[in-house]
XYZ file of C-alpha atoms in Angstrom:
84
model
C 31.104 -8.812 -1.335
C 29.957 -5.446 0.061
C 26.705 -5.744 -1.898
C 25.959 -9.112 -0.244
C 26.527 -7.647 3.208
C 24.216 -4.704 2.405
C 21.500 -7.056 1.152
C 21.743 -9.244 4.258
C 21.580 -6.257 6.586
C 18.601 -4.847 4.675
C 16.789 -8.180 4.915
C 17.471 -8.240 8.633
C 16.076 -4.721 9.058
C 12.943 -5.620 7.081
C 12.428 -8.777 9.140
C 12.772 -6.838 12.405
C 10.241 -4.236 11.236
C 7.768 -6.963 10.232
C 8.145 -8.765 13.571
C 7.650 -5.535 15.533
C 4.561 -4.700 13.462
C 3.097 -8.163 14.029
C 3.675 -7.924 17.774
C 1.927 -4.533 17.803
C -1.061 -5.937 15.907
C -1.246 -8.907 18.287
C -1.420 -6.630 21.323
C -4.135 -4.389 19.892
C -6.367 -7.135 18.576
C -8.643 -6.890 15.562
C -10.850 -4.112 16.953
C -9.794 -1.043 18.853
C -12.248 0.957 20.893
C -11.547 4.663 20.971
C -12.006 6.025 24.450
C -11.783 9.554 25.667
C -12.626 11.724 28.608
C -15.928 13.562 28.458
C -16.824 16.539 30.616
C -20.340 17.555 31.539
C -21.442 20.358 33.837
C -23.904 19.608 36.611
C -26.851 21.909 36.877
C -28.547 23.212 40.002
C -25.865 23.051 42.704
C -27.369 23.361 46.190
C -25.596 26.700 46.723
C -24.447 29.444 44.394
C -20.846 28.272 44.793
C -19.534 24.787 44.049
C -18.155 22.625 46.871
C -15.947 19.581 46.249
C -17.773 17.697 49.011
C -20.984 18.024 46.968
C -19.504 17.848 43.461
C -17.715 14.476 43.583
C -20.638 12.396 44.963
C -23.064 14.196 42.628
C -20.933 13.255 39.610
C -20.718 9.627 40.729
C -24.504 9.586 41.084
C -24.952 11.265 37.675
C -22.712 8.709 35.882
C -23.097 5.398 37.779
C -20.858 2.509 36.797
C -18.318 4.747 35.071
C -14.931 5.922 36.255
C -16.011 9.419 37.267
C -14.481 12.406 38.993
C -15.800 15.850 39.764
C -14.133 19.212 40.110
C -15.339 22.716 40.772
C -14.732 25.357 38.142
C -15.956 28.540 39.716
C -19.611 28.050 40.625
C -19.992 25.067 38.270
C -19.367 21.397 39.064
C -17.731 19.642 36.087
C -18.017 15.847 35.879
C -15.270 14.014 33.981
C -15.863 10.412 32.926
C -14.578 7.843 30.432
C -16.663 7.817 27.271
C -16.448 5.766 24.075
């Protein structure tokens, strides 16, 4: 009797795992695109020191159509954008 209960509970656990796995596959779809954040320094700032007011628009202009942000790291403007 105990063996039957163990088998039923094991079957239930296996079924739950399979259902969860299938739901995960359904959400992801057949192909996954790996995305990351890329950083690139901008060259030739107008002054020797970086200014946020210059850096952010310059990064948007450098990477049009992408989700882009810019930040100053010392004298260098670093553009961060989504890359595949």
